[in-house]
PDB file of C-alpha atoms in Angstrom:
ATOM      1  CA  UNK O   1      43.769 -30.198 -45.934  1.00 56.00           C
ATOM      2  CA  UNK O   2      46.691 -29.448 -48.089  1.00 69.00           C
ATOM      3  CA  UNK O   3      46.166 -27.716 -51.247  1.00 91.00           C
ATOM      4  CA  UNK O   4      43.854 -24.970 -52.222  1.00 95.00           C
ATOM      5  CA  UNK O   5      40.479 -24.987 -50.822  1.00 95.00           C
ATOM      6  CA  UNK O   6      37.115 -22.870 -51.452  1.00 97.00           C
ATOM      7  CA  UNK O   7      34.213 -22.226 -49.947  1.00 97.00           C
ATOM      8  CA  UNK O   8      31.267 -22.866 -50.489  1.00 97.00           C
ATOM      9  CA  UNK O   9      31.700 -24.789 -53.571  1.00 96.00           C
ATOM     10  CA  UNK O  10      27.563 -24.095 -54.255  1.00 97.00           C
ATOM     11  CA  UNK O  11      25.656 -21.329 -53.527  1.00 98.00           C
ATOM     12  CA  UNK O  12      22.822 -19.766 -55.136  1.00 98.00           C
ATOM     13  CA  UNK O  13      21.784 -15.668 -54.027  1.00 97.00           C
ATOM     14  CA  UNK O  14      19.272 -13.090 -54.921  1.00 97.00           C
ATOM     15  CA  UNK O  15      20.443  -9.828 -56.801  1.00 97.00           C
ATOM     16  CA  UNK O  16      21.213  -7.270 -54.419  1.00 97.00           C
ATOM     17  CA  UNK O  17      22.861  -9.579 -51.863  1.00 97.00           C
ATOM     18  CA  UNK O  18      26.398  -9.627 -50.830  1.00 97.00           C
ATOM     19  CA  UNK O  19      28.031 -12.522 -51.064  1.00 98.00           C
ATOM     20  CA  UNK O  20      31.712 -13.757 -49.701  1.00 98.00           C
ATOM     21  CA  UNK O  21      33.240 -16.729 -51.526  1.00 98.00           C
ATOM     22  CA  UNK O  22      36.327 -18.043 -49.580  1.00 98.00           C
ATOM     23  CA  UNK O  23      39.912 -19.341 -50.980  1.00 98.00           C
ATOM     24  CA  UNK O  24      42.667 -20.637 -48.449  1.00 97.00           C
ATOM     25  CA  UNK O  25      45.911 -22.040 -49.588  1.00 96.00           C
ATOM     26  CA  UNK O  26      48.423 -23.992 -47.938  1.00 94.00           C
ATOM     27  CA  UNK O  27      51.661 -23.540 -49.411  1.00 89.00           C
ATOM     28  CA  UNK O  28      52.139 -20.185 -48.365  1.00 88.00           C
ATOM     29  CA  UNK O  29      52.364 -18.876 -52.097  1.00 91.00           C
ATOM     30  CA  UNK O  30      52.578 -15.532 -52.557  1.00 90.00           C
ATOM     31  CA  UNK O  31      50.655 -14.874 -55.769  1.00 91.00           C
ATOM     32  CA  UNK O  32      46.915 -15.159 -55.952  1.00 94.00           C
ATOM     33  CA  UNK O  33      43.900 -15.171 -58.083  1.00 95.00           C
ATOM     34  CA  UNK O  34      40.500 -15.126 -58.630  1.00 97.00           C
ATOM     35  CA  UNK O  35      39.342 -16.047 -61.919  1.00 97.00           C
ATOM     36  CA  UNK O  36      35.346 -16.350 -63.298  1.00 97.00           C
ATOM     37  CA  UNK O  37      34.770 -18.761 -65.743  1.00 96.00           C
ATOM     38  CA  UNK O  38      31.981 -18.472 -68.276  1.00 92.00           C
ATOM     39  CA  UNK O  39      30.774 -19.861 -71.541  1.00 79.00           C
ATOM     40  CA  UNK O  40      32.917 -19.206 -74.313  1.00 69.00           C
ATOM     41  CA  UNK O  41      35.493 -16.718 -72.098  1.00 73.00           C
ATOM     42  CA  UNK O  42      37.266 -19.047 -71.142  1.00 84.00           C
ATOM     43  CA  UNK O  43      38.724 -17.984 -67.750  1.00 94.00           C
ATOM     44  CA  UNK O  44      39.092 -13.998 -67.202  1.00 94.00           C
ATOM     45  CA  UNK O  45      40.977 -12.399 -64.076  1.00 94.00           C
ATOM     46  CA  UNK O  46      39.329 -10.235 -61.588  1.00 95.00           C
ATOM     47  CA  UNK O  47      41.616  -9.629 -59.258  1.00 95.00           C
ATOM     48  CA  UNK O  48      45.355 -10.836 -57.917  1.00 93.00           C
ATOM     49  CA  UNK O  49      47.544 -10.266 -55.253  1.00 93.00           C
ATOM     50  CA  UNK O  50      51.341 -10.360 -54.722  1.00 89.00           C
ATOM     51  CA  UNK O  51      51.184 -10.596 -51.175  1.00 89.00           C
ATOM     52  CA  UNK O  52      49.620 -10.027 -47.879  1.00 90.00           C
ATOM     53  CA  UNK O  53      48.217  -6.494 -48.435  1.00 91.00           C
ATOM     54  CA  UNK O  54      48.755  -6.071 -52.147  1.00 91.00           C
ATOM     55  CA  UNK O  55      45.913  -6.577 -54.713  1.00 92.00           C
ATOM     56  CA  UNK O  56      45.503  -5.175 -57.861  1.00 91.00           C
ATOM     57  CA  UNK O  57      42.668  -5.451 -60.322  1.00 92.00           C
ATOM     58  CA  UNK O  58      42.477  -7.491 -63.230  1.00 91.00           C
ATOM     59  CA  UNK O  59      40.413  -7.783 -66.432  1.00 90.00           C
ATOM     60  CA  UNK O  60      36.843  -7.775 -65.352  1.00 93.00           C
ATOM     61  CA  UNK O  61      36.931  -6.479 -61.279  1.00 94.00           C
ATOM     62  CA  UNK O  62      33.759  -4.375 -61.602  1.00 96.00           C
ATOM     63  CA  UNK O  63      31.818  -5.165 -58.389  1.00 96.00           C
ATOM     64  CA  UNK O  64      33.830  -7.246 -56.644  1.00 97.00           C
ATOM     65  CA  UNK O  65      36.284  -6.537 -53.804  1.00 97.00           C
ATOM     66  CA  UNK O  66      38.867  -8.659 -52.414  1.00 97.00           C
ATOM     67  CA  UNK O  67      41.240  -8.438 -49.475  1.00 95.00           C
ATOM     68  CA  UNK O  68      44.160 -10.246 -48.615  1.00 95.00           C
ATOM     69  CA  UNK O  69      44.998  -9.898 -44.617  1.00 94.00           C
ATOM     70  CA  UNK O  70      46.678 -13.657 -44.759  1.00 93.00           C
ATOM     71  CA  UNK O  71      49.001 -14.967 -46.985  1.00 93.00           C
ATOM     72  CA  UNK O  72      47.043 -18.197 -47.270  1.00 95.00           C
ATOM     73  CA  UNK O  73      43.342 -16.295 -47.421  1.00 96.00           C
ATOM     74  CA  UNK O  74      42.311 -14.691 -50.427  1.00 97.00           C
ATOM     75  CA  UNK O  75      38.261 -13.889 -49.964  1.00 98.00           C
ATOM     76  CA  UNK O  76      36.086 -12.185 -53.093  1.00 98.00           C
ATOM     77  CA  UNK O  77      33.523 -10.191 -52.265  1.00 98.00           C
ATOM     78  CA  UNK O  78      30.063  -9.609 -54.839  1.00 97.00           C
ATOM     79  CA  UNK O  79      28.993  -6.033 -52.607  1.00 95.00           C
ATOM     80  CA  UNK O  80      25.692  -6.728 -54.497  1.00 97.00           C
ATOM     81  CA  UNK O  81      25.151  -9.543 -56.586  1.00 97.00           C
ATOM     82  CA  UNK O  82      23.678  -9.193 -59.999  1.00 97.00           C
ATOM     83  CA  UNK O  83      22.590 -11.601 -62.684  1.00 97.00           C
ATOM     84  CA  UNK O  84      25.453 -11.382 -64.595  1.00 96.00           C
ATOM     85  CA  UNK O  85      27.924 -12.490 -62.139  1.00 97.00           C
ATOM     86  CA  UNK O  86      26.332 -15.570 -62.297  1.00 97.00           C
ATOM     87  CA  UNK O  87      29.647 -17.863 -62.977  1.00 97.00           C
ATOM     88  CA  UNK O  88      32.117 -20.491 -61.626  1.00 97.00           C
ATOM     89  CA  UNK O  89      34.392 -18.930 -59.701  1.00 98.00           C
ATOM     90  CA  UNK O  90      38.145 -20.029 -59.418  1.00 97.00           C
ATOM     91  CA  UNK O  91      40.872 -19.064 -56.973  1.00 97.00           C
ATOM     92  CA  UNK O  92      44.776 -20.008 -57.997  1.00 96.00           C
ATOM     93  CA  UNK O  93      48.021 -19.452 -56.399  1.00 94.00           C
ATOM     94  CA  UNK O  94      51.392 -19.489 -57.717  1.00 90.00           C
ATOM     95  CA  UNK O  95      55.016 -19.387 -56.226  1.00 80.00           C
ATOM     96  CA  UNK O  96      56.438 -17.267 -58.505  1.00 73.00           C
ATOM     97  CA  UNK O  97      58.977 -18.201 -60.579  1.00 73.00           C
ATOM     98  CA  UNK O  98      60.194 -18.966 -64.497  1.00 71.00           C
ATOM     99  CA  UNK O  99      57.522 -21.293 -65.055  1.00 72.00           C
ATOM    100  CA  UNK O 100      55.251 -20.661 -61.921  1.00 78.00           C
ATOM    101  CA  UNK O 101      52.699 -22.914 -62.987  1.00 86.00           C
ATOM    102  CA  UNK O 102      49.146 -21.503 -61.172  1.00 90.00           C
ATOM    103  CA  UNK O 103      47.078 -24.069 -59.061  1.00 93.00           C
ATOM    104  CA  UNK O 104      43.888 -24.212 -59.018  1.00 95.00           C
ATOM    105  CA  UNK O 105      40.908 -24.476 -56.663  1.00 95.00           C
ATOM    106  CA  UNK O 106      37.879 -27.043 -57.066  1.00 95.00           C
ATOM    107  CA  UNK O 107      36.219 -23.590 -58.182  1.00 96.00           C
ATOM    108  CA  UNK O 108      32.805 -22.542 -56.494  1.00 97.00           C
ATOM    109  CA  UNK O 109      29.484 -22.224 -59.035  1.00 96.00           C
ATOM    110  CA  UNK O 110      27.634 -19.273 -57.720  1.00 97.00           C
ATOM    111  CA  UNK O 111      23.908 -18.810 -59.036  1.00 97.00           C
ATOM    112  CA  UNK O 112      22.635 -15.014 -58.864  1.00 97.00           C
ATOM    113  CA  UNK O 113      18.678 -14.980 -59.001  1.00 97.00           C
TER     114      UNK O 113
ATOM    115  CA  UNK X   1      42.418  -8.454 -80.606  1.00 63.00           C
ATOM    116  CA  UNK X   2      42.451 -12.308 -79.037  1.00 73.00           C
ATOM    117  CA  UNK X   3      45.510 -12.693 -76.873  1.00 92.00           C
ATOM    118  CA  UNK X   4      45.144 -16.911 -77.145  1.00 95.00           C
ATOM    119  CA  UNK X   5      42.887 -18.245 -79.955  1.00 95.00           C
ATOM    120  CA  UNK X   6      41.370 -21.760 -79.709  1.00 96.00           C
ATOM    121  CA  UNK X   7      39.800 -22.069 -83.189  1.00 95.00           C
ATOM    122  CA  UNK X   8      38.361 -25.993 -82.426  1.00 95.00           C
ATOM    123  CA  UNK X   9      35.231 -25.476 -80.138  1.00 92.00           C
ATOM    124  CA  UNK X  10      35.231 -29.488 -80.294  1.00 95.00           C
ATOM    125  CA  UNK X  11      37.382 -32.756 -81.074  1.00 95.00           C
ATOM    126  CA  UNK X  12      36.909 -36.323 -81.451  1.00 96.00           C
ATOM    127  CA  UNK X  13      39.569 -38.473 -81.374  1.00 97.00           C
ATOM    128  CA  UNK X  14      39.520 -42.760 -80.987  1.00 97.00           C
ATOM    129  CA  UNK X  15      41.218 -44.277 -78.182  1.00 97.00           C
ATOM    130  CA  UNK X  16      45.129 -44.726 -78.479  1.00 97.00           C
ATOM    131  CA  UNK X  17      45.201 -42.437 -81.302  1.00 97.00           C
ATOM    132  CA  UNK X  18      47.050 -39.079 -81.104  1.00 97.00           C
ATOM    133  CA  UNK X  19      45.310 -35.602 -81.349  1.00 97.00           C
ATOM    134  CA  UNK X  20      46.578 -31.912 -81.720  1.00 98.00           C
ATOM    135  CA  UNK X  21      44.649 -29.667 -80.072  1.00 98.00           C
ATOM    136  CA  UNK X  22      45.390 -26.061 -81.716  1.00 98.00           C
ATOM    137  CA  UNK X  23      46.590 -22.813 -80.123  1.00 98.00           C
ATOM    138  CA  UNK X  24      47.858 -19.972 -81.735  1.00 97.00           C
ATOM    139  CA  UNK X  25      48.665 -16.575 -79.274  1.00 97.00           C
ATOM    140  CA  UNK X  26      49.128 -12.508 -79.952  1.00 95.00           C
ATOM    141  CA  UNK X  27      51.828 -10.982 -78.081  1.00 92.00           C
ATOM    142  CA  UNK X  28      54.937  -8.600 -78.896  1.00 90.00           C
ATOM    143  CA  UNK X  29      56.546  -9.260 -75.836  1.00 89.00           C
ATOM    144  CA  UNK X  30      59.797 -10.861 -76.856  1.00 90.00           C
ATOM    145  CA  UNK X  31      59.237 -12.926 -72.998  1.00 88.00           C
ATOM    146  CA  UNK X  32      56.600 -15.153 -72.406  1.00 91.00           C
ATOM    147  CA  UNK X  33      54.979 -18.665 -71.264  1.00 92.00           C
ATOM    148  CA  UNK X  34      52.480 -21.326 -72.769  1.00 95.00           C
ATOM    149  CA  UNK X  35      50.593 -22.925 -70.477  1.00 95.00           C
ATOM    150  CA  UNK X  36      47.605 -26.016 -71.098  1.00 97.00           C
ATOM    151  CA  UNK X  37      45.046 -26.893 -68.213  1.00 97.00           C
ATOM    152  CA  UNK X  38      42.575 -30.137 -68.374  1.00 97.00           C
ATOM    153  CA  UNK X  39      39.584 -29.153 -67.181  1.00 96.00           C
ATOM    154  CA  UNK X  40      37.600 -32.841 -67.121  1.00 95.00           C
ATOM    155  CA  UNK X  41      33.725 -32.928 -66.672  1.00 93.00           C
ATOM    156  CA  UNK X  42      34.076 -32.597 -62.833  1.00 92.00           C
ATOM    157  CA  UNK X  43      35.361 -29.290 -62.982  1.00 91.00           C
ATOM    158  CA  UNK X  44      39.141 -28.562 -61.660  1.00 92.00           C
ATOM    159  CA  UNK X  45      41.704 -27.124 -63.739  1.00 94.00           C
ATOM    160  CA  UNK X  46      44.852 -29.624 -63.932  1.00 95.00           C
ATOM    161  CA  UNK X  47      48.075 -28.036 -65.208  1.00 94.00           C
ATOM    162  CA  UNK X  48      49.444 -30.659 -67.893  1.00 96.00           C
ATOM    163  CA  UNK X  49      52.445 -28.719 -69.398  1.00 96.00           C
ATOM    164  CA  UNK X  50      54.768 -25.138 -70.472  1.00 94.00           C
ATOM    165  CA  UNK X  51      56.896 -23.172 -73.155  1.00 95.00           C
ATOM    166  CA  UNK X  52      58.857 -20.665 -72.264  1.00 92.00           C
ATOM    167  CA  UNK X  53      59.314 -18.087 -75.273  1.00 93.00           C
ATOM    168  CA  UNK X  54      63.097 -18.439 -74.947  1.00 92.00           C
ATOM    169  CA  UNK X  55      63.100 -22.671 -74.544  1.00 92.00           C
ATOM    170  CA  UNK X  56      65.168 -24.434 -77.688  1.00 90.00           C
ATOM    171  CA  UNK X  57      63.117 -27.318 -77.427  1.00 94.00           C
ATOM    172  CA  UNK X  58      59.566 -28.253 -77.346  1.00 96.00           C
ATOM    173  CA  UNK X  59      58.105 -28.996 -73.375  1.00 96.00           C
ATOM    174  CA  UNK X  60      57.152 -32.861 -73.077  1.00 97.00           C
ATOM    175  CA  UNK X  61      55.408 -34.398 -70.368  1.00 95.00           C
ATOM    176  CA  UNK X  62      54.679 -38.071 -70.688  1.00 97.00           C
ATOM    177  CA  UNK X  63      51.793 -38.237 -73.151  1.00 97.00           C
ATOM    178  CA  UNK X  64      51.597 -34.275 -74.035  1.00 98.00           C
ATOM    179  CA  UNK X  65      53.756 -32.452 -76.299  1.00 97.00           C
ATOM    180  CA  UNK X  66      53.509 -28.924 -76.821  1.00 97.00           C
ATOM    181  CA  UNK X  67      54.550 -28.124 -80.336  1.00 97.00           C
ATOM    182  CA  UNK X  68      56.148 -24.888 -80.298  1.00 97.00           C
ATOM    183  CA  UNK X  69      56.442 -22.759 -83.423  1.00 96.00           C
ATOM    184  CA  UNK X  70      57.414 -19.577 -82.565  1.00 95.00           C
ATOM    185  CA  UNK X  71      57.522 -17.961 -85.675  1.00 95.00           C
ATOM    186  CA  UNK X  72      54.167 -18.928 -86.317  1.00 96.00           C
ATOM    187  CA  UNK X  73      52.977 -17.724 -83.017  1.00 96.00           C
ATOM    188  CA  UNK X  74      51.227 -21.393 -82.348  1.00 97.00           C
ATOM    189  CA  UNK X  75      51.599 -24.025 -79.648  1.00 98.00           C
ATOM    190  CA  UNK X  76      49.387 -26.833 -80.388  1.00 98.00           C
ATOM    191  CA  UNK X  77      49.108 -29.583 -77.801  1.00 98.00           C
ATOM    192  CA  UNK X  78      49.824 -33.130 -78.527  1.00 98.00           C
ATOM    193  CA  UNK X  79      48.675 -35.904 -76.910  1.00 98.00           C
ATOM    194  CA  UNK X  80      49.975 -39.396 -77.537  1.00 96.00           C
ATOM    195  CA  UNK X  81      48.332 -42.663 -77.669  1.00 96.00           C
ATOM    196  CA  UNK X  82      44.748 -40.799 -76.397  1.00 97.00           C
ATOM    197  CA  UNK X  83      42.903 -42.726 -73.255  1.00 97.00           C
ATOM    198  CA  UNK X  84      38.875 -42.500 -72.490  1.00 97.00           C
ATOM    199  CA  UNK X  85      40.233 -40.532 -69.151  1.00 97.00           C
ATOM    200  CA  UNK X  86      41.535 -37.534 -72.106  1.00 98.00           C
ATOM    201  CA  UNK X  87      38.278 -36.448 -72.433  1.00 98.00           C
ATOM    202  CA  UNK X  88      37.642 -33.112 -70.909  1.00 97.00           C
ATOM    203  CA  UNK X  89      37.923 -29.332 -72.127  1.00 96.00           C
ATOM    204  CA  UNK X  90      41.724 -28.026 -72.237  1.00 97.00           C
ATOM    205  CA  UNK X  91      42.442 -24.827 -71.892  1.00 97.00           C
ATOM    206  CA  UNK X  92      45.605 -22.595 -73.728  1.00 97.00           C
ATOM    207  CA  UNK X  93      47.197 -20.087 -71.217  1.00 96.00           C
ATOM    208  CA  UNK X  94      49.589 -17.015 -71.857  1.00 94.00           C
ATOM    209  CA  UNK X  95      51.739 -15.184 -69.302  1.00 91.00           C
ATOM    210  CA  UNK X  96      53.173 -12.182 -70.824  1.00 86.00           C
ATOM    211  CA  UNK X  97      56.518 -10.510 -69.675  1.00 73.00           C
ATOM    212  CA  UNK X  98      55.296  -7.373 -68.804  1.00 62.00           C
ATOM    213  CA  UNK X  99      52.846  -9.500 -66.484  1.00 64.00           C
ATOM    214  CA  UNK X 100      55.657 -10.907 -64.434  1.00 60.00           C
ATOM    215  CA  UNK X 101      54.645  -8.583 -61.544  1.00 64.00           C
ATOM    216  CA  UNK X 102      51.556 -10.132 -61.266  1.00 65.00           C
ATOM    217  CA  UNK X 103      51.622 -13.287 -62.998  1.00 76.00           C
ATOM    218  CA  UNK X 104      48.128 -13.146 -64.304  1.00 85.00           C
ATOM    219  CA  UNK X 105      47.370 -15.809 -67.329  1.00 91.00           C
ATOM    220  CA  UNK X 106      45.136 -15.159 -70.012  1.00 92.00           C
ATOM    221  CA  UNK X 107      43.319 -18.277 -71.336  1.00 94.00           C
ATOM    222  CA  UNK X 108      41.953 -18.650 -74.162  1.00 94.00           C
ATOM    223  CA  UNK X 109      38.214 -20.155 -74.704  1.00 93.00           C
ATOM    224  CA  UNK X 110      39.026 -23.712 -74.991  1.00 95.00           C
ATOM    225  CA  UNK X 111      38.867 -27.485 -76.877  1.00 96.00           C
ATOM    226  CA  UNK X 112      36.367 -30.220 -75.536  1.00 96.00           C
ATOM    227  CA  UNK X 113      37.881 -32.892 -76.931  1.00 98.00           C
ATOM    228  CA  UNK X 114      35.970 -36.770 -76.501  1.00 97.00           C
ATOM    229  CA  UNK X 115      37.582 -39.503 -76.852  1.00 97.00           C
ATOM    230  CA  UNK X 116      35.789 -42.520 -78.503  1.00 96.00           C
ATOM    231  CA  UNK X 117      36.303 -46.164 -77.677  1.00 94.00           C
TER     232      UNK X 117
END
């Protein structure tokens, strides 16, 4: 499919558990994202990448790790889930650019228990 | 201190009437851009429109208007003629000069805006 996918778009864990959401894109941008989104924040950046092999943290990264092997694969990684990174998560790309407008994924809800 | 400030938690509005959704934004980087996402009950984030810090004119697109007052440090969102489909949360967005190397956006906490028939 064209566009920016993740995966899974549901998934509910228990505290303690790792957990892998995925984010593929198809336009071969080279800036991505992962954003949480929770009540009243807003959206707030955890991590980004420039390209293939270059992430950087952003406002909130504690616990989470990301990778970036693939220019169109972007995964984020809970290493052990707690409570309160019980969110919607969204992954965005961007071409770069003056404007640069990011896309967005369908976002994936992710229920720590 | 709030980078973007959405000070309406919630708007109504009746059909084919316009509505301003307010934004006002902290930054002393003399470069930067505006963003607006739609984010309607089913969840994805639509990109509607942007203002470049240096643009002379205020960014239109179709029924949305961003009303840039730089001075002011504001860029309130207009939408024309509003349509049932309108309702949805919308988002204000920031990208800040210095953040050019990694493009990041910070959003503010958002309008849910319903539109009546």
């Amino acid at each position: 499919d064209a566009g920016i996918t993740q995966s899974p778009r549901y998934k509910i864990t228990e505290t303690g558990r790792q957990v892998t959401l995925m984010c593929h894109q198809t336009w071969s941008h080279s800036y991505m994202f992962w954003y949480r989104q929770d009540l009243g924040h807003g959206l707030r950046l955890i991590y980004y990448s420039a390209a293939a092999d270059i992430t950087d943290k952003g406002e909130v990264p504690d616990g989470y790790v990301v990778s970036r092997s693939k220019t169109e694969n972007f995964p984020l990684t809970l290493e052990s889930a707690t409570r309160s990174q019980t969110s919607v998560y969204f992954c965005a790309s961007t071409v770069g650019g003056v404007r640069d407008e990011q896309y967005f994924g369908p976002g994936t809800r992710l229920t720590v228990t | 201190a709030q980078k973007i400030t959405q000070t309406q938690p919630g708007m109504f509005v009746q059909e084919k009437e316009a509505v301003t959704l307010d934004c006002t934004y902290d930054t002393s980087d003399p470069s930067y851009g505006l963003f607006w996402y739609k984010q309607p009950s089913s969840g994805e984030m639509i990109f509607l429109i942007y203002q470049g810090s240096y643009d002379q004119q205020n960014a239109t697109e179709g029924r949305y208007s961003l009303n840039f007052q730089k001075a002011r440090k504001s860029a309130n969102l207009v939408i024309s003629a509003s349509q049932l489909g309108d309702s949805a949360m919308y988002f204000c967005a920031m990208r800040e000069g210095q953040d050019m190397g990694r493009r990041a956006l910070t959003f503010g906490s958002g309008t849910r805006l319903q539109v009546q028939p």
